[in-house]
């Protein structure tokens, strides 16, 4: 096979020409960019015979930086500053890589406490997770305060005082409401409240962060952040204490690299968003690379895990003792099984045929 030109992943930009007038680094255009470039990274890693995290870890720092578009972020991170971060990350890198291969990257579970679960289901799932060794749990909140208090009490009683509890509001509140609601839930000692308000409201997140700091509650956000510029401003405004990258929302690996480096400069821990549907398979590579080559720290750091739909992927994530074990297969881990693709293909796949043939549809 002809060797792939790795320049295909270097400093991608949709800023040029008329595209900038329709918002190139957000929305459908940006999501499509991420899909294409993630596929290119997958091909590059496969060509090199390495899992993507290893491709990044082994890459020369200058080569790595050539993949990042520094436009709009040089007021907080220049290319030279980024190079210094990567150079410092060379120290102890081999030992950290061995640590990942042996112990894996810490994960937390979101699968136990979705809104709407009856208490019996919540208790069953929590009990099973505890037996499997999970020590970090996230609960959805925001629909009804009294119900949240009851559910959080139930979960805290089950997991005990020593285990970590996080909360996720999925953008439900206005700023004052978020502060008031979380003041009532503070007794359950959540590490963070995730997406307490509109993901676009940088100053709102900053106000919530400031108000909740005396309660020992951090703010986490990022899964709906459009681009590196929004992350830059969240960091500048001290609007988050836990930064949540998403492997598909941003413009692929390239833009995520920029955000990882900015987070390192601001000393903010990265705790990625990773629902099912392949997001776990993707983001595990980024966070393992971050530990080995950028942050060199596991303090207050963990990666989300949701156990949905992994059965459709050829190289599903491997969880051991509540940790992501580094992928060993070459590529970016999201190649789907042929039978799954065929079954779900629109409109001729088996799943769609049944849906379209359903009475009343």
Short mmCIF file of C-alpha atoms in Angstrom, two decimals:
data_model
loop_
_atom_site.label_atom_id
_atom_site.label_comp_id
_atom_site.label_asym_id
_atom_site.label_seq_id
_atom_site.Cartn_x
_atom_site.Cartn_y
_atom_site.Cartn_z
CA UNK A 1 0.00 0.00 0.00
CA UNK A 2 1.29 3.45 -0.84
CA UNK A 3 2.54 5.20 2.31
CA UNK A 4 -0.01 7.71 3.56
CA UNK A 5 1.09 11.34 3.64
CA UNK A 6 0.84 12.30 7.31
CA UNK A 7 0.49 15.96 6.31
CA UNK A 8 -3.20 15.17 5.94
CA UNK A 9 -3.51 15.61 9.71
CA UNK A 10 -1.29 18.68 10.06
CA UNK A 11 -2.94 21.92 11.21
CA UNK A 12 -6.37 21.39 9.63
CA UNK A 13 -8.38 24.55 9.22
CA UNK A 14 -11.78 25.41 7.79
CA UNK A 15 -11.15 29.10 8.43
CA UNK A 16 -10.11 29.80 4.86
CA UNK A 17 -12.34 31.47 2.32
CA UNK A 18 -16.08 31.88 2.58
CA UNK A 19 -16.46 29.01 5.04
CA UNK A 20 -15.43 31.33 7.86
CA UNK A 21 -18.64 33.28 7.30
CA UNK A 22 -20.86 30.33 8.28
CA UNK A 23 -19.04 29.47 11.47
CA UNK A 24 -16.41 26.93 10.39
CA UNK A 25 -15.38 25.75 13.84
CA UNK A 26 -18.77 24.83 15.23
CA UNK A 27 -21.88 22.90 14.33
CA UNK A 28 -22.26 20.40 11.52
CA UNK A 29 -19.18 21.57 9.63
CA UNK A 30 -16.97 21.02 12.66
CA UNK A 31 -18.50 17.64 13.49
CA UNK A 32 -17.95 16.52 9.91
CA UNK A 33 -14.35 17.73 10.08
CA UNK A 34 -13.83 15.67 13.23
CA UNK A 35 -15.28 12.55 11.60
CA UNK A 36 -13.04 12.82 8.56
CA UNK A 37 -9.87 13.67 10.44
CA UNK A 38 -10.46 11.02 13.10
CA UNK A 39 -10.65 8.53 10.23
CA UNK A 40 -7.36 9.85 8.83
CA UNK A 41 -5.70 9.46 12.22
CA UNK A 42 -7.04 5.91 12.38
CA UNK A 43 -5.46 5.17 9.00
CA UNK A 44 -2.15 6.77 10.00
CA UNK A 45 -1.97 4.73 13.21
CA UNK A 46 -2.84 1.53 11.34
CA UNK A 47 -0.17 2.25 8.76
CA UNK A 48 2.39 2.67 11.53
CA UNK A 49 1.13 -0.51 13.20
CA UNK A 50 0.41 1.29 16.47
CA UNK A 51 -2.61 2.16 18.58
CA UNK A 52 -3.25 5.88 18.27
CA UNK A 53 -2.11 6.69 21.82
CA UNK A 54 1.24 5.07 21.08
CA UNK A 55 1.57 6.94 17.77
CA UNK A 56 1.14 10.21 19.68
CA UNK A 57 3.44 9.21 22.54
CA UNK A 58 6.24 8.25 20.15
CA UNK A 59 5.91 11.33 17.94
CA UNK A 60 8.60 13.98 17.95
CA UNK A 61 7.27 17.07 19.79
CA UNK A 62 7.78 19.36 16.80
CA UNK A 63 5.96 16.90 14.54
CA UNK A 64 3.13 16.73 17.04
CA UNK A 65 2.85 20.52 17.22
CA UNK A 66 2.62 20.71 13.43
CA UNK A 67 -0.77 19.02 13.81
CA UNK A 68 -2.17 21.88 15.93
CA UNK A 69 -3.78 25.08 14.70
CA UNK A 70 -2.65 27.75 17.19
CA UNK A 71 -4.80 30.45 15.61
CA UNK A 72 -6.84 32.34 18.23
CA UNK A 73 -5.12 30.77 21.25
CA UNK A 74 -1.62 32.28 21.21
CA UNK A 75 -2.66 34.79 23.89
CA UNK A 76 -2.66 31.86 26.34
CA UNK A 77 -0.50 29.22 24.63
CA UNK A 78 2.20 29.79 22.03
CA UNK A 79 3.80 27.03 20.02
CA UNK A 80 7.03 27.50 21.97
CA UNK A 81 5.20 27.16 25.30
CA UNK A 82 3.53 24.01 24.01
CA UNK A 83 6.93 22.67 22.97
CA UNK A 84 8.28 23.31 26.46
CA UNK A 85 5.36 21.37 27.96
CA UNK A 86 6.03 18.41 25.68
CA UNK A 87 9.76 18.56 26.40
CA UNK A 88 9.11 18.47 30.15
CA UNK A 89 6.79 15.53 29.50
CA UNK A 90 9.72 13.53 28.15
CA UNK A 91 11.02 13.12 31.71
CA UNK A 92 9.63 9.91 33.19
CA UNK A 93 7.62 9.15 30.05
CA UNK A 94 8.79 5.55 29.77
CA UNK A 95 7.83 4.84 33.38
CA UNK A 96 4.38 6.38 32.92
CA UNK A 97 3.80 4.32 29.79
CA UNK A 98 4.66 1.16 31.72
CA UNK A 99 2.29 2.29 34.50
CA UNK A 100 -0.54 2.62 32.00
CA UNK A 101 0.16 -0.79 30.48
CA UNK A 102 0.14 -2.37 33.93
CA UNK A 103 -2.55 -0.45 35.81
CA UNK A 104 -4.61 1.39 33.20
CA UNK A 105 -6.24 4.83 33.40
CA UNK A 106 -8.78 5.43 36.21
CA UNK A 107 -12.42 5.44 35.09
CA UNK A 108 -15.77 6.39 36.59
CA UNK A 109 -19.18 4.96 35.82
CA UNK A 110 -22.25 6.87 34.66
CA UNK A 111 -24.40 3.80 34.08
CA UNK A 112 -25.86 3.40 37.57
CA UNK A 113 -27.93 6.52 38.15
CA UNK A 114 -29.68 7.92 35.10
CA UNK A 115 -32.76 10.07 35.70
CA UNK A 116 -35.91 7.98 35.61
CA UNK A 117 -34.39 4.79 36.96
CA UNK A 118 -36.60 3.25 39.67
CA UNK A 119 -34.91 2.81 43.02
CA UNK A 120 -34.68 -0.95 42.60
CA UNK A 121 -32.76 -0.56 39.32
CA UNK A 122 -30.49 2.08 40.80
CA UNK A 123 -29.71 -0.12 43.80
CA UNK A 124 -29.09 -3.16 41.64
CA UNK A 125 -26.73 -1.33 39.28
CA UNK A 126 -24.84 0.33 42.12
CA UNK A 127 -24.46 -2.99 43.90
CA UNK A 128 -23.14 -4.67 40.75
CA UNK A 129 -20.72 -1.79 40.11
CA UNK A 130 -19.36 -1.99 43.65
CA UNK A 131 -18.79 -5.73 43.25
CA UNK A 132 -16.90 -5.00 40.01
CA UNK A 133 -14.56 -2.63 41.83
CA UNK A 134 -15.91 0.78 40.85
CA UNK A 135 -15.04 3.57 43.27
CA UNK A 136 -16.23 6.64 41.31
CA UNK A 137 -19.91 7.19 40.50
CA UNK A 138 -21.86 9.91 38.67
CA UNK A 139 -25.55 10.62 39.21
CA UNK A 140 -27.84 12.67 37.00
CA UNK A 141 -29.66 15.51 38.75
CA UNK A 142 -31.80 18.54 37.97
CA UNK A 143 -35.35 17.37 37.32
CA UNK A 144 -36.77 17.57 40.85
CA UNK A 145 -34.87 18.78 43.90
CA UNK A 146 -36.56 16.57 46.47
CA UNK A 147 -36.13 13.53 44.24
CA UNK A 148 -32.46 14.44 43.76
CA UNK A 149 -31.98 14.65 47.52
CA UNK A 150 -33.59 11.24 47.98
CA UNK A 151 -31.66 9.59 45.16
CA UNK A 152 -28.31 11.10 46.15
CA UNK A 153 -28.86 9.97 49.73
CA UNK A 154 -29.63 6.48 48.49
CA UNK A 155 -26.48 6.37 46.35
CA UNK A 156 -24.22 7.87 49.01
CA UNK A 157 -25.48 5.34 51.54
CA UNK A 158 -24.73 2.51 49.11
CA UNK A 159 -21.24 3.58 48.05
CA UNK A 160 -20.17 4.84 51.46
CA UNK A 161 -18.42 8.04 52.52
CA UNK A 162 -14.99 7.24 51.08
CA UNK A 163 -15.94 6.75 47.43
CA UNK A 164 -16.19 9.59 44.90
CA UNK A 165 -19.55 10.99 43.81
CA UNK A 166 -20.11 13.40 40.90
CA UNK A 167 -23.31 15.04 39.67
CA UNK A 168 -24.45 15.98 36.16
CA UNK A 169 -27.27 18.46 35.42
CA UNK A 170 -27.04 18.33 31.61
CA UNK A 171 -27.57 22.10 31.20
CA UNK A 172 -30.88 22.25 33.13
CA UNK A 173 -30.45 25.38 35.29
CA UNK A 174 -30.11 29.13 35.13
CA UNK A 175 -27.11 30.44 37.04
CA UNK A 176 -28.84 31.37 40.34
CA UNK A 177 -30.84 28.15 40.26
CA UNK A 178 -27.67 26.10 39.82
CA UNK A 179 -26.08 27.69 42.87
CA UNK A 180 -29.19 27.26 45.03
CA UNK A 181 -29.79 23.65 43.90
CA UNK A 182 -26.20 22.57 44.51
CA UNK A 183 -26.16 24.23 47.94
CA UNK A 184 -28.94 21.81 48.86
CA UNK A 185 -27.01 18.83 47.46
CA UNK A 186 -23.67 19.79 49.02
CA UNK A 187 -24.29 17.47 51.99
CA UNK A 188 -23.61 14.50 49.71
CA UNK A 189 -20.09 15.83 48.99
CA UNK A 190 -20.04 15.81 45.20
CA UNK A 191 -16.63 16.33 43.62
CA UNK A 192 -18.23 18.30 40.79
CA UNK A 193 -21.42 19.46 39.16
CA UNK A 194 -21.28 18.88 35.43
CA UNK A 195 -22.91 21.21 32.87
CA UNK A 196 -24.91 23.19 35.44
CA UNK A 197 -26.09 25.72 32.85
CA UNK A 198 -25.85 26.54 29.13
CA UNK A 199 -22.55 25.22 27.76
CA UNK A 200 -22.12 28.54 25.92
CA UNK A 201 -22.34 30.64 29.11
CA UNK A 202 -18.71 31.10 30.07
CA UNK A 203 -19.33 33.86 32.60
CA UNK A 204 -22.26 31.91 34.04
CA UNK A 205 -19.98 28.93 34.65
CA UNK A 206 -17.46 31.30 36.23
CA UNK A 207 -20.11 32.68 38.60
CA UNK A 208 -21.23 29.18 39.58
CA UNK A 209 -17.62 28.10 40.12
CA UNK A 210 -16.96 31.03 42.41
CA UNK A 211 -20.16 30.48 44.39
CA UNK A 212 -19.63 26.73 44.86
CA UNK A 213 -15.93 26.89 45.74
CA UNK A 214 -16.59 27.43 49.50
CA UNK A 215 -18.73 24.27 49.43
CA UNK A 216 -15.88 22.24 47.96
CA UNK A 217 -17.79 21.57 44.75
CA UNK A 218 -16.04 22.03 41.39
CA UNK A 219 -17.62 22.72 38.01
CA UNK A 220 -17.03 20.34 35.10
CA UNK A 221 -17.93 21.03 31.49
CA UNK A 222 -16.74 20.61 27.93
CA UNK A 223 -18.65 17.84 26.17
CA UNK A 224 -20.65 20.44 24.22
CA UNK A 225 -17.85 23.01 23.79
CA UNK A 226 -17.59 23.97 20.15
CA UNK A 227 -13.87 24.50 19.81
CA UNK A 228 -10.52 25.33 21.41
CA UNK A 229 -11.46 29.03 21.69
CA UNK A 230 -14.37 28.28 24.04
CA UNK A 231 -12.07 26.11 26.14
CA UNK A 232 -9.50 28.91 26.17
CA UNK A 233 -12.05 31.32 27.59
CA UNK A 234 -13.37 28.82 30.16
CA UNK A 235 -9.82 28.41 31.41
CA UNK A 236 -9.10 32.14 31.38
CA UNK A 237 -12.29 32.88 33.33
CA UNK A 238 -11.63 30.12 35.90
CA UNK A 239 -15.05 28.82 34.91
CA UNK A 240 -14.25 25.12 35.35
CA UNK A 241 -12.22 22.98 37.68
CA UNK A 242 -12.54 19.81 35.57
CA UNK A 243 -12.18 20.00 31.80
CA UNK A 244 -14.14 17.48 29.72
CA UNK A 245 -12.87 17.04 26.18
CA UNK A 246 -14.93 15.14 23.62
CA UNK A 247 -13.22 13.20 20.85
CA UNK A 248 -15.90 14.04 18.25
CA UNK A 249 -17.21 17.48 19.25
CA UNK A 250 -13.85 19.15 18.61
CA UNK A 251 -12.04 18.98 15.28
CA UNK A 252 -10.57 15.53 15.89
CA UNK A 253 -7.28 14.63 17.54
CA UNK A 254 -5.69 17.84 16.27
CA UNK A 255 -7.87 20.25 18.22
CA UNK A 256 -7.99 18.01 21.28
CA UNK A 257 -4.20 18.22 21.43
CA UNK A 258 -4.44 22.00 21.69
CA UNK A 259 -6.95 21.76 24.54
CA UNK A 260 -4.87 19.18 26.44
CA UNK A 261 -1.87 21.49 26.28
CA UNK A 262 -3.89 24.53 27.42
CA UNK A 263 -5.29 22.53 30.33
CA UNK A 264 -1.77 21.59 31.34
CA UNK A 265 -0.66 25.21 31.32
CA UNK A 266 -3.62 26.22 33.52
CA UNK A 267 -3.12 23.13 35.74
CA UNK A 268 -6.73 22.01 35.28
CA UNK A 269 -7.36 18.24 35.29
CA UNK A 270 -8.84 16.70 32.15
CA UNK A 271 -11.68 14.22 32.78
CA UNK A 272 -13.04 13.34 29.32
CA UNK A 273 -16.63 12.90 28.28
CA UNK A 274 -17.19 9.39 26.99
CA UNK A 275 -20.68 8.01 26.51
CA UNK A 276 -21.19 4.72 24.71
CA UNK A 277 -21.50 4.68 20.88
CA UNK A 278 -17.73 4.59 20.35
CA UNK A 279 -16.81 7.66 22.38
CA UNK A 280 -15.10 5.54 25.02
CA UNK A 281 -13.12 3.72 22.33
CA UNK A 282 -11.88 7.03 20.95
CA UNK A 283 -11.14 9.14 23.99
CA UNK A 284 -9.19 6.46 25.87
CA UNK A 285 -6.34 7.11 23.43
CA UNK A 286 -6.33 10.85 24.12
CA UNK A 287 -6.35 10.59 27.90
CA UNK A 288 -3.66 7.89 28.00
CA UNK A 289 -1.48 10.10 25.79
CA UNK A 290 -2.23 13.07 28.06
CA UNK A 291 -0.95 11.23 31.14
CA UNK A 292 2.15 9.84 29.48
CA UNK A 293 3.28 12.91 27.53
CA UNK A 294 1.49 16.03 28.83
CA UNK A 295 -0.03 16.12 32.32
CA UNK A 296 2.11 13.40 33.96
CA UNK A 297 -0.49 13.34 36.73
CA UNK A 298 -3.49 11.30 37.86
CA UNK A 299 -4.51 13.70 40.65
CA UNK A 300 -8.27 14.37 40.43
CA UNK A 301 -8.27 12.75 36.97
CA UNK A 302 -10.55 10.05 35.61
CA UNK A 303 -12.26 9.16 32.34
CA UNK A 304 -15.98 8.54 31.98
CA UNK A 305 -17.17 5.04 31.14
CA UNK A 306 -20.61 4.07 29.85
CA UNK A 307 -21.22 0.43 28.94
CA UNK A 308 -23.54 1.00 25.96
CA UNK A 309 -23.09 -0.45 22.46
CA UNK A 310 -19.48 -1.63 22.77
CA UNK A 311 -20.59 -4.92 21.27
CA UNK A 312 -20.75 -3.29 17.81
CA UNK A 313 -17.02 -2.47 17.69
CA UNK A 314 -14.17 -4.72 16.55
CA UNK A 315 -11.85 -3.35 19.22
CA UNK A 316 -14.01 -2.50 22.25
CA UNK A 317 -12.54 -0.88 25.34
CA UNK A 318 -11.05 -3.12 27.99
CA UNK A 319 -11.88 -2.23 31.57
CA UNK A 320 -9.90 -3.88 34.37
CA UNK A 321 -10.36 -2.95 38.03
CA UNK A 322 -12.35 0.13 37.00
CA UNK A 323 -9.57 1.37 34.72
CA UNK A 324 -9.14 1.71 30.96
CA UNK A 325 -6.43 -0.67 29.80
CA UNK A 326 -4.45 0.78 26.87
CA UNK A 327 -5.55 -0.59 23.49
CA UNK A 328 -3.01 -2.80 21.79
CA UNK A 329 -4.52 -3.04 18.30
CA UNK A 330 -3.34 -0.58 15.65
CA UNK A 331 -5.63 2.37 14.93
CA UNK A 332 -8.17 4.49 16.76
CA UNK A 333 -10.37 1.58 17.99
CA UNK A 334 -13.66 2.61 16.36
CA UNK A 335 -13.89 0.25 13.43
CA UNK A 336 -17.34 -1.29 13.59
CA UNK A 337 -18.27 -4.89 12.90
CA UNK A 338 -19.48 -5.41 9.35
CA UNK A 339 -22.67 -7.15 10.50
CA UNK A 340 -23.55 -4.22 12.78
CA UNK A 341 -23.05 -1.70 9.99
CA UNK A 342 -25.13 -3.75 7.58
CA UNK A 343 -27.91 -4.28 10.09
CA UNK A 344 -28.23 -0.57 10.92
CA UNK A 345 -27.65 0.91 7.46
CA UNK A 346 -30.39 3.32 6.36
CA UNK A 347 -32.84 2.53 4.79
CA UNK A 348 -32.15 -1.08 3.83
CA UNK A 349 -30.75 -2.44 7.08
CA UNK A 350 -32.77 -4.92 9.11
CA UNK A 351 -33.29 -2.46 11.98
CA UNK A 352 -34.59 0.30 9.70
CA UNK A 353 -36.84 -2.03 7.75
CA UNK A 354 -38.57 -3.04 10.97
CA UNK A 355 -38.93 0.55 12.10
CA UNK A 356 -40.28 1.75 8.77
CA UNK A 357 -42.71 -1.14 8.59
CA UNK A 358 -44.09 -0.56 12.10
CA UNK A 359 -47.82 0.24 12.20
CA UNK A 360 -48.66 3.92 12.42
CA UNK A 361 -45.20 5.03 11.25
#
